[in-house]
CSV table of C-alpha atoms (C1' of nucleotides) in Angstrom, one decimal:
chain,number,residue,atom,x,y,z
A,159,UNK,CA,-21.9,37.6,33.9
A,160,UNK,CA,-21.3,39.2,37.4
A,161,UNK,CA,-24.4,40.3,39.2
A,162,UNK,CA,-24.3,43.0,42.0
A,163,UNK,CA,-25.4,41.9,45.4
A,164,UNK,CA,-29.0,43.0,46.3
A,165,UNK,CA,-28.4,42.6,50.0
A,166,UNK,CA,-25.4,42.5,52.4
A,167,UNK,CA,-24.3,40.7,55.5
A,168,UNK,CA,-24.9,43.9,57.5
A,169,UNK,CA,-28.5,44.2,56.4
A,170,UNK,CA,-29.0,40.5,57.1
A,171,UNK,CA,-27.7,40.7,60.6
A,172,UNK,CA,-29.6,43.9,61.3
A,173,UNK,CA,-32.8,42.2,60.1
A,174,UNK,CA,-32.0,39.2,62.3
A,175,UNK,CA,-31.6,41.4,65.4
A,176,UNK,CA,-34.8,43.1,64.7
A,177,UNK,CA,-36.8,39.9,64.3
A,178,UNK,CA,-35.2,38.3,67.4
A,179,UNK,CA,-36.1,41.4,69.4
A,180,UNK,CA,-39.7,41.6,68.1
A,181,UNK,CA,-40.7,37.9,68.1
A,182,UNK,CA,-37.9,35.8,69.6
A,183,UNK,CA,-35.4,33.3,68.3
A,184,UNK,CA,-38.0,30.8,66.9
A,185,UNK,CA,-39.3,33.6,64.6
A,186,UNK,CA,-35.8,34.0,63.1
A,187,UNK,CA,-36.5,31.9,60.0
A,188,UNK,CA,-34.6,32.1,56.8
A,189,UNK,CA,-37.8,33.0,54.9
A,190,UNK,CA,-38.6,35.9,57.2
A,191,UNK,CA,-35.0,37.3,57.1
A,192,UNK,CA,-35.0,37.0,53.4
A,193,UNK,CA,-38.3,38.9,53.1
A,194,UNK,CA,-37.0,41.6,55.4
A,195,UNK,CA,-33.9,42.2,53.2
A,196,UNK,CA,-35.7,41.8,49.9
A,197,UNK,CA,-34.5,38.5,48.5
A,198,UNK,CA,-35.6,34.9,48.6
A,199,UNK,CA,-34.4,32.5,51.3
A,200,UNK,CA,-31.9,30.5,49.2
A,201,UNK,CA,-30.0,33.7,48.4
A,202,UNK,CA,-29.1,34.1,52.1
A,203,UNK,CA,-26.7,31.2,51.7
A,204,UNK,CA,-24.5,33.5,49.6
A,205,UNK,CA,-23.9,35.5,52.7
A,206,UNK,CA,-24.2,33.2,55.7
A,207,UNK,CA,-23.4,29.5,56.0
A,208,UNK,CA,-26.6,28.4,57.7
A,209,UNK,CA,-29.3,29.6,60.1
A,210,UNK,CA,-27.0,28.7,63.0
A,211,UNK,CA,-24.3,30.9,61.5
A,212,UNK,CA,-26.7,33.8,61.3
A,213,UNK,CA,-27.7,33.3,65.0
A,214,UNK,CA,-24.0,33.4,65.8
A,215,UNK,CA,-23.4,36.7,63.9
A,216,UNK,CA,-26.4,38.3,65.7
A,217,UNK,CA,-24.9,37.0,69.0
A,218,UNK,CA,-21.5,38.5,68.2
A,219,UNK,CA,-23.1,41.8,67.5
A,220,UNK,CA,-25.0,41.7,70.8
A,221,UNK,CA,-22.0,40.6,73.0
A,222,UNK,CA,-19.9,43.4,71.4
A,223,UNK,CA,-22.5,45.9,72.3
A,224,UNK,CA,-22.7,44.6,75.9
A,225,UNK,CA,-18.9,44.7,76.1
A,226,UNK,CA,-18.9,48.4,75.2
A,227,UNK,CA,-21.7,49.2,77.6
A,228,UNK,CA,-19.8,47.5,80.5
A,229,UNK,CA,-16.5,49.2,79.6
A,230,UNK,CA,-18.2,52.6,79.4
A,231,UNK,CA,-19.2,52.5,83.1
A,232,UNK,CA,-16.1,50.7,84.5
A,233,UNK,CA,-13.7,53.5,85.1
A,234,UNK,CA,-14.9,55.4,88.2
A,235,UNK,CA,-11.7,54.5,90.0
A,236,UNK,CA,-13.5,52.7,92.8
A,237,UNK,CA,-14.0,48.9,92.1
A,238,UNK,CA,-17.2,48.6,94.3
A,239,UNK,CA,-18.7,51.5,92.4
A,240,UNK,CA,-17.7,50.0,89.1
A,241,UNK,CA,-19.2,46.6,90.1
A,242,UNK,CA,-22.5,48.2,91.1
A,243,UNK,CA,-22.6,50.2,87.8
A,244,UNK,CA,-21.9,47.2,85.7
A,245,UNK,CA,-24.6,45.2,87.4
A,246,UNK,CA,-27.1,47.9,86.8
A,247,UNK,CA,-26.0,48.4,83.2
A,248,UNK,CA,-26.3,44.7,82.5
A,249,UNK,CA,-29.9,44.7,83.7
A,250,UNK,CA,-30.7,47.8,81.8
A,251,UNK,CA,-29.3,46.2,78.6
A,252,UNK,CA,-31.5,43.2,79.2
A,253,UNK,CA,-34.6,45.4,79.8
A,254,UNK,CA,-33.8,47.5,76.6
A,255,UNK,CA,-33.5,44.4,74.4
A,256,UNK,CA,-34.8,41.3,76.3
A,257,UNK,CA,-34.9,39.2,73.1
A,258,UNK,CA,-31.3,40.0,72.4
A,259,UNK,CA,-30.2,39.3,76.0
A,260,UNK,CA,-32.0,36.0,76.0
A,261,UNK,CA,-30.3,35.0,72.8
A,262,UNK,CA,-26.9,35.8,74.4
A,263,UNK,CA,-27.6,33.3,77.2
A,264,UNK,CA,-29.8,30.8,75.3
A,265,UNK,CA,-28.9,27.2,75.3
A,266,UNK,CA,-27.5,26.8,71.8
A,267,UNK,CA,-25.2,24.4,70.0
A,268,UNK,CA,-21.6,25.6,70.4
A,269,UNK,CA,-21.3,26.4,66.7
A,270,UNK,CA,-24.1,28.9,67.0
A,271,UNK,CA,-22.5,30.8,69.9
A,272,UNK,CA,-19.9,33.6,69.8
A,273,UNK,CA,-16.4,32.5,70.4
A,274,UNK,CA,-15.1,31.9,74.0
A,275,UNK,CA,-12.5,34.6,73.4
A,276,UNK,CA,-15.2,37.2,72.7
A,277,UNK,CA,-17.1,36.2,75.8
A,278,UNK,CA,-14.0,36.4,77.9
A,279,UNK,CA,-13.3,39.9,76.5
A,280,UNK,CA,-16.8,41.0,77.4
A,281,UNK,CA,-16.5,39.8,81.0
A,282,UNK,CA,-13.0,41.2,81.5
A,283,UNK,CA,-14.0,44.5,83.1
A,284,UNK,CA,-16.0,42.5,85.7
A,285,UNK,CA,-13.1,40.3,86.5
A,286,UNK,CA,-10.8,43.3,86.8
A,287,UNK,CA,-13.1,45.1,89.3
A,288,UNK,CA,-13.6,42.0,91.3
A,289,UNK,CA,-9.9,41.5,91.5
A,290,UNK,CA,-9.4,45.0,92.9
A,291,UNK,CA,-12.3,44.6,95.3
A,292,UNK,CA,-11.8,41.1,96.7
A,293,UNK,CA,-8.1,40.7,96.1
A,294,UNK,CA,-6.1,38.9,93.4
A,295,UNK,CA,-6.4,35.5,95.0
A,296,UNK,CA,-10.2,35.8,95.2
A,297,UNK,CA,-10.6,37.6,91.8
A,298,UNK,CA,-12.0,34.7,89.8
A,299,UNK,CA,-14.3,33.3,92.5
A,300,UNK,CA,-15.5,36.9,93.2
A,301,UNK,CA,-16.1,37.7,89.6
A,302,UNK,CA,-18.0,34.4,89.2
A,303,UNK,CA,-20.2,35.2,92.2
A,304,UNK,CA,-21.1,38.6,90.9
A,305,UNK,CA,-21.8,37.6,87.3
A,306,UNK,CA,-23.6,34.4,88.3
A,307,UNK,CA,-25.9,36.4,90.6
A,308,UNK,CA,-26.6,39.2,88.0
A,309,UNK,CA,-27.1,36.8,85.2
A,310,UNK,CA,-29.3,34.4,87.3
A,311,UNK,CA,-31.4,37.3,88.5
A,312,UNK,CA,-32.0,38.8,85.1
A,313,UNK,CA,-32.6,35.4,83.5
A,314,UNK,CA,-35.2,34.6,86.2
A,315,UNK,CA,-36.8,38.0,85.9
A,316,UNK,CA,-37.1,37.8,82.1
A,317,UNK,CA,-38.5,34.2,82.4
A,318,UNK,CA,-41.2,35.6,84.8
A,319,UNK,CA,-39.9,33.4,87.6
A,320,UNK,CA,-40.4,36.2,90.2
A,321,UNK,CA,-44.1,35.6,90.6
A,322,UNK,CA,-44.4,36.1,94.4
A,323,UNK,CA,-44.8,39.8,94.1
A,324,UNK,CA,-42.5,42.2,96.0
A,325,UNK,CA,-40.3,44.9,94.6
A,326,UNK,CA,-38.1,43.4,92.0
A,327,UNK,CA,-36.0,46.6,91.5
A,328,UNK,CA,-35.4,46.7,95.3
A,329,UNK,CA,-34.4,43.0,95.3
A,330,UNK,CA,-31.8,43.7,92.7
A,331,UNK,CA,-30.4,46.6,94.6
A,332,UNK,CA,-30.4,44.5,97.7
A,333,UNK,CA,-28.4,41.8,95.9
A,334,UNK,CA,-25.9,44.4,94.6
A,335,UNK,CA,-25.4,45.8,98.1
A,336,UNK,CA,-25.2,42.3,99.7
A,337,UNK,CA,-22.7,41.0,97.3
A,338,UNK,CA,-20.5,44.0,96.8
A,339,UNK,CA,-20.1,44.5,100.5
A,340,UNK,CA,-19.4,40.9,101.2
A,341,UNK,CA,-16.7,40.8,98.5
A,342,UNK,CA,-15.0,43.8,100.1
A,343,UNK,CA,-14.5,41.9,103.4
A,344,UNK,CA,-12.4,38.8,103.9
A,345,UNK,CA,-14.4,35.6,104.6
B,442,UNK,CA,-64.6,-2.3,69.1
B,443,UNK,CA,-62.4,-1.1,72.0
B,444,UNK,CA,-58.7,-1.6,71.7
B,445,UNK,CA,-56.4,-1.8,74.8
B,446,UNK,CA,-53.7,0.9,75.0
B,447,UNK,CA,-50.3,-0.3,73.9
B,448,UNK,CA,-48.5,2.5,75.8
B,449,UNK,CA,-49.2,4.9,78.6
B,450,UNK,CA,-48.6,8.5,79.6
B,451,UNK,CA,-46.1,7.3,82.2
B,452,UNK,CA,-44.1,5.4,79.6
B,453,UNK,CA,-44.2,8.4,77.3
B,454,UNK,CA,-43.0,10.8,79.9
B,455,UNK,CA,-40.3,8.4,81.0
B,456,UNK,CA,-39.1,8.0,77.5
B,457,UNK,CA,-39.1,11.8,77.1
B,458,UNK,CA,-37.0,12.2,80.2
B,459,UNK,CA,-34.5,9.7,78.9
B,460,UNK,CA,-34.2,11.3,75.5
B,461,UNK,CA,-33.8,14.8,76.9
B,462,UNK,CA,-31.1,13.5,79.3
B,463,UNK,CA,-29.3,11.7,76.6
B,464,UNK,CA,-29.5,14.1,73.6
B,465,UNK,CA,-31.2,17.3,74.8
B,466,UNK,CA,-34.5,19.0,74.0
B,467,UNK,CA,-34.1,19.2,70.2
B,468,UNK,CA,-33.8,15.4,70.1
B,469,UNK,CA,-37.2,15.1,71.8
B,470,UNK,CA,-39.2,14.5,68.6
B,471,UNK,CA,-42.5,12.8,68.5
B,472,UNK,CA,-41.1,10.1,66.2
B,473,UNK,CA,-38.3,9.3,68.6
B,474,UNK,CA,-40.6,9.1,71.6
B,475,UNK,CA,-43.0,6.9,69.7
B,476,UNK,CA,-40.3,4.5,68.7
B,477,UNK,CA,-39.1,4.3,72.3
B,478,UNK,CA,-42.5,3.3,73.6
B,479,UNK,CA,-43.4,1.1,70.6
B,480,UNK,CA,-46.0,3.0,68.7
B,481,UNK,CA,-46.1,5.3,65.7
B,482,UNK,CA,-46.0,9.1,66.2
B,483,UNK,CA,-49.7,9.9,65.6
B,484,UNK,CA,-50.7,7.5,68.4
B,485,UNK,CA,-49.0,9.8,70.9
B,486,UNK,CA,-51.7,12.3,70.4
B,487,UNK,CA,-54.1,10.0,72.2
B,488,UNK,CA,-52.0,10.6,75.3
B,489,UNK,CA,-50.6,14.1,75.0
B,490,UNK,CA,-52.0,17.2,73.4
B,491,UNK,CA,-48.9,18.2,71.6
B,492,UNK,CA,-45.1,18.1,71.7
B,493,UNK,CA,-45.2,21.2,73.9
B,494,UNK,CA,-47.6,19.4,76.3
B,495,UNK,CA,-45.1,16.5,76.5
B,496,UNK,CA,-42.2,18.9,77.3
B,497,UNK,CA,-44.4,20.4,80.1
B,498,UNK,CA,-45.1,16.9,81.5
B,499,UNK,CA,-41.4,16.1,81.6
B,500,UNK,CA,-40.7,19.5,83.2
B,501,UNK,CA,-43.4,18.8,85.9
B,502,UNK,CA,-41.7,15.5,86.7
B,503,UNK,CA,-38.3,17.2,87.0
B,504,UNK,CA,-39.5,20.1,89.2
B,505,UNK,CA,-41.3,17.7,91.5
B,506,UNK,CA,-38.1,15.7,91.9
B,507,UNK,CA,-36.1,18.9,92.6
B,508,UNK,CA,-38.7,20.0,95.2
B,509,UNK,CA,-38.4,16.7,97.1
B,510,UNK,CA,-34.6,16.9,96.9
B,511,UNK,CA,-34.6,20.4,98.4
B,512,UNK,CA,-37.1,19.5,101.1
B,513,UNK,CA,-35.1,16.5,102.1
B,514,UNK,CA,-32.1,18.6,103.2
B,515,UNK,CA,-34.0,21.7,104.5
B,516,UNK,CA,-34.7,20.6,108.1
B,517,UNK,CA,-31.4,20.9,110.0
B,518,UNK,CA,-32.9,23.5,112.3
B,519,UNK,CA,-30.3,26.1,111.3
B,520,UNK,CA,-31.3,28.3,108.3
B,521,UNK,CA,-27.8,29.0,107.2
B,522,UNK,CA,-27.0,25.3,107.2
B,523,UNK,CA,-30.2,24.7,105.3
B,524,UNK,CA,-29.4,27.3,102.6
B,525,UNK,CA,-25.9,25.9,102.1
B,526,UNK,CA,-27.3,22.4,101.8
B,527,UNK,CA,-30.0,23.4,99.3
B,528,UNK,CA,-27.4,25.3,97.2
B,529,UNK,CA,-25.2,22.2,97.1
B,530,UNK,CA,-28.1,19.8,96.4
B,531,UNK,CA,-29.3,22.0,93.5
B,532,UNK,CA,-25.9,21.9,91.9
B,533,UNK,CA,-25.7,18.1,92.5
B,534,UNK,CA,-29.1,17.7,90.8
B,535,UNK,CA,-27.9,19.7,87.8
B,536,UNK,CA,-24.7,17.6,87.6
B,537,UNK,CA,-26.7,14.3,87.9
B,538,UNK,CA,-29.1,15.2,85.1
B,539,UNK,CA,-27.8,18.3,83.2
B,540,UNK,CA,-30.3,17.8,80.4
B,541,UNK,CA,-33.2,17.8,82.8
B,542,UNK,CA,-31.9,20.8,84.7
B,543,UNK,CA,-31.5,22.8,81.5
B,544,UNK,CA,-35.0,21.9,80.4
B,545,UNK,CA,-36.3,23.2,83.7
B,546,UNK,CA,-34.7,26.6,83.0
B,547,UNK,CA,-34.9,26.7,79.3
B,548,UNK,CA,-36.6,29.6,77.5
B,549,UNK,CA,-39.9,28.0,76.5
B,550,UNK,CA,-43.3,29.2,75.6
B,551,UNK,CA,-45.4,29.6,78.8
B,552,UNK,CA,-47.7,26.7,77.8
B,553,UNK,CA,-44.7,24.4,77.7
B,554,UNK,CA,-43.7,25.2,81.3
B,555,UNK,CA,-44.9,23.8,84.6
B,556,UNK,CA,-47.4,26.0,86.4
B,557,UNK,CA,-46.3,29.0,88.4
B,558,UNK,CA,-47.9,27.3,91.5
B,559,UNK,CA,-45.6,24.2,91.1
B,560,UNK,CA,-42.5,26.4,90.7
B,561,UNK,CA,-43.5,28.4,93.8
B,562,UNK,CA,-43.9,25.2,95.8
B,563,UNK,CA,-40.5,24.0,94.8
B,564,UNK,CA,-38.8,27.2,95.9
B,565,UNK,CA,-40.8,27.5,99.1
B,566,UNK,CA,-38.1,25.8,101.3
B,567,UNK,CA,-35.5,28.4,100.1
B,568,UNK,CA,-37.8,31.3,100.8
B,569,UNK,CA,-38.5,29.9,104.3
B,570,UNK,CA,-34.8,29.5,105.1
B,571,UNK,CA,-34.0,33.0,103.8
B,572,UNK,CA,-36.8,34.4,105.9
B,573,UNK,CA,-35.3,32.8,109.0
B,574,UNK,CA,-31.8,33.9,108.2
B,575,UNK,CA,-32.3,37.4,106.9
B,576,UNK,CA,-35.5,38.4,108.7
B,577,UNK,CA,-39.1,38.5,107.4
B,578,UNK,CA,-38.8,41.9,105.8
B,579,UNK,CA,-35.8,40.8,103.8
B,580,UNK,CA,-37.1,37.3,103.1
B,581,UNK,CA,-38.1,37.7,99.5
B,582,UNK,CA,-35.1,39.8,98.4
B,583,UNK,CA,-32.8,37.4,100.3
B,584,UNK,CA,-34.3,34.3,98.7
B,585,UNK,CA,-34.0,35.9,95.3
B,586,UNK,CA,-30.4,36.7,95.9
B,587,UNK,CA,-29.6,33.1,96.8
B,588,UNK,CA,-31.6,31.5,94.1
B,589,UNK,CA,-30.5,33.9,91.4
B,590,UNK,CA,-26.9,33.3,92.3
B,591,UNK,CA,-27.2,29.5,92.5
B,592,UNK,CA,-29.2,29.3,89.2
B,593,UNK,CA,-26.9,31.7,87.5
B,594,UNK,CA,-23.8,29.8,88.5
B,595,UNK,CA,-25.1,26.4,87.5
B,596,UNK,CA,-26.5,27.8,84.2
B,597,UNK,CA,-23.2,29.4,83.3
B,598,UNK,CA,-21.3,26.2,84.4
B,599,UNK,CA,-23.5,24.0,82.3
B,600,UNK,CA,-23.1,26.4,79.3
B,601,UNK,CA,-19.4,26.2,79.6
B,602,UNK,CA,-19.1,29.9,80.4
B,603,UNK,CA,-16.4,29.3,83.0
B,604,UNK,CA,-13.6,29.0,80.5
B,605,UNK,CA,-10.9,31.0,82.4
B,606,UNK,CA,-9.8,28.0,84.4
B,607,UNK,CA,-9.6,28.1,88.2
B,608,UNK,CA,-11.4,25.8,90.7
B,609,UNK,CA,-15.1,25.9,89.9
B,610,UNK,CA,-16.1,23.8,92.9
B,611,UNK,CA,-14.2,26.2,95.1
B,612,UNK,CA,-15.9,29.2,93.4
B,613,UNK,CA,-19.2,27.7,94.3
B,614,UNK,CA,-18.3,27.2,97.9
B,615,UNK,CA,-16.9,30.7,98.0
B,616,UNK,CA,-20.3,32.0,96.7
B,617,UNK,CA,-22.2,30.0,99.3
B,618,UNK,CA,-20.1,31.4,102.1
B,619,UNK,CA,-20.1,34.9,100.8
B,620,UNK,CA,-23.9,35.1,100.4
B,621,UNK,CA,-25.0,33.1,103.4
B,622,UNK,CA,-22.8,35.2,105.7
B,623,UNK,CA,-23.9,38.4,104.1
B,624,UNK,CA,-27.6,37.5,104.5
B,625,UNK,CA,-27.1,36.8,108.2
B,626,UNK,CA,-25.9,40.4,108.8
B,627,UNK,CA,-27.9,43.5,108.5
B,628,UNK,CA,-26.9,45.8,105.6
C,411,DA,C1',-61.0,3.0,72.0
C,412,DC,C1',-56.6,3.1,70.4
C,413,DC,C1',-53.5,2.5,66.4
C,414,DT,C1',-51.8,3.3,61.6
C,415,DG,C1',-50.6,5.1,56.8
C,416,DA,C1',-51.2,8.9,54.1
C,417,DA,C1',-51.3,13.5,53.7
C,418,DC,C1',-50.3,18.4,54.7
C,419,DA,C1',-47.9,22.6,56.4
C,420,DC,C1',-43.6,24.5,57.7
C,421,DC,C1',-38.8,25.2,57.4
C,422,DG,C1',-33.7,24.6,56.4
C,423,DT,C1',-31.0,23.5,52.6
C,424,DT,C1',-29.3,22.3,47.8
C,425,DC,C1',-28.9,23.0,43.0
C,426,DA,C1',-29.5,23.7,38.2
C,427,DA,C1',-30.9,27.4,35.4
C,428,DG,C1',-31.5,32.5,34.8
C,429,DT,C1',-29.4,37.1,34.3
D,320,DA,C1',-21.5,36.6,40.8
D,321,DC,C1',-25.6,36.6,42.9
D,322,DC,C1',-30.6,35.4,42.5
D,323,DT,C1',-34.5,32.3,41.8
D,324,DG,C1',-37.9,28.3,41.5
D,325,DA,C1',-38.1,23.6,42.2
D,326,DA,C1',-37.2,20.0,44.9
D,327,DC,C1',-35.9,17.3,49.1
D,328,DA,C1',-35.6,16.0,54.0
D,329,DC,C1',-37.4,16.5,58.4
D,330,DC,C1',-40.9,17.1,61.8
D,331,DG,C1',-45.4,18.3,64.0
D,332,DT,C1',-50.1,17.4,63.3
D,333,DT,C1',-54.6,15.8,61.3
D,334,DC,C1',-57.7,12.3,59.9
D,335,DA,C1',-60.1,8.6,57.6
D,336,DA,C1',-59.8,3.7,57.8
D,337,DG,C1',-58.4,-0.5,60.4
D,338,DT,C1',-59.0,-3.6,64.3
DNA sequence: ACCTGAACACCGTTCAAGT
DNA sequence: ACCTGAACACCGTTCAAGT
């Protein structure tokens, strides 16, 4: 006798996102997700393979959002402007949903993480702008310098590593200026 | 009737370090540490307050090592040379003990992390060199740019985020040059 | 004064039985 | 065809009893 599904993969992923954002990844338990969508924990296994699988689906949703956000500001025509905009948008994304951002860059087993292809897609606009700014032969190294700096800054900021006071917003703008200007000049 | 201790906090922390390095933080279970030092898991609570406390002690040991390593190369007399050396030494540290490096920058509850004071001590030589290179008024922003970039690069490298090929060593050297030259010039 | 076995809570996961 | 209760494994932690 067929029985209609009382929940859906979309509802489960949405609940997962909300829990991660509110209380962090350790709070993303099967029992809590099940309660949020109105079933018991074992039923979730009809929709996801495992807890790690659910973490991956939440991550895919987040990296897709980030990709759209980056693309939306990467078409000014000027690569330096695009790089600055993308750096600011990445930090704004992290401030808007710190739990989600931290999940994206958390140290997780490979099977829990979005595919390498999707991550490459998301970073494509940064690589493109870096190539235009620094030249094709320095494109990859330039893109890695920008993304490493932006990610490292945001990661340290969210971890509370900037405890020495000072103006953190100004330090981010300083970094954007320093790096985008340096990339525009030959070594 | 007093009983002599069959293990010690030093042995426990050393076992913790070794397990983290070999199999990562999730493998650092009380049972596994206990087996490594020759007692049963409940006995560990005579020496550490909790698993989180043990993680913190391992982290303290690691950040202290990193601090020494940075200080050892930060006295050439030339701040640009010092910054380059510290950046290379930090990456070498991460390559030598990736598990330990990842623990240092893992997303952990605050009570599991080394104190803010110790982290500030470890980063002091970088702030000092940045101050000499970029000027006192840009010292903090400059130091944050360098440390954010180096940490972000290493973190992405260890996570396997650099999947687009290319020469990762060369990209690191490119970043060192780009940033240390940019800091030496006024905006 | 430290060590141990037993026990408990918590959580991911499986599975037979229900509808 | 999906949902559930019961059960199991695993792990952190507590505690009374042992030496």
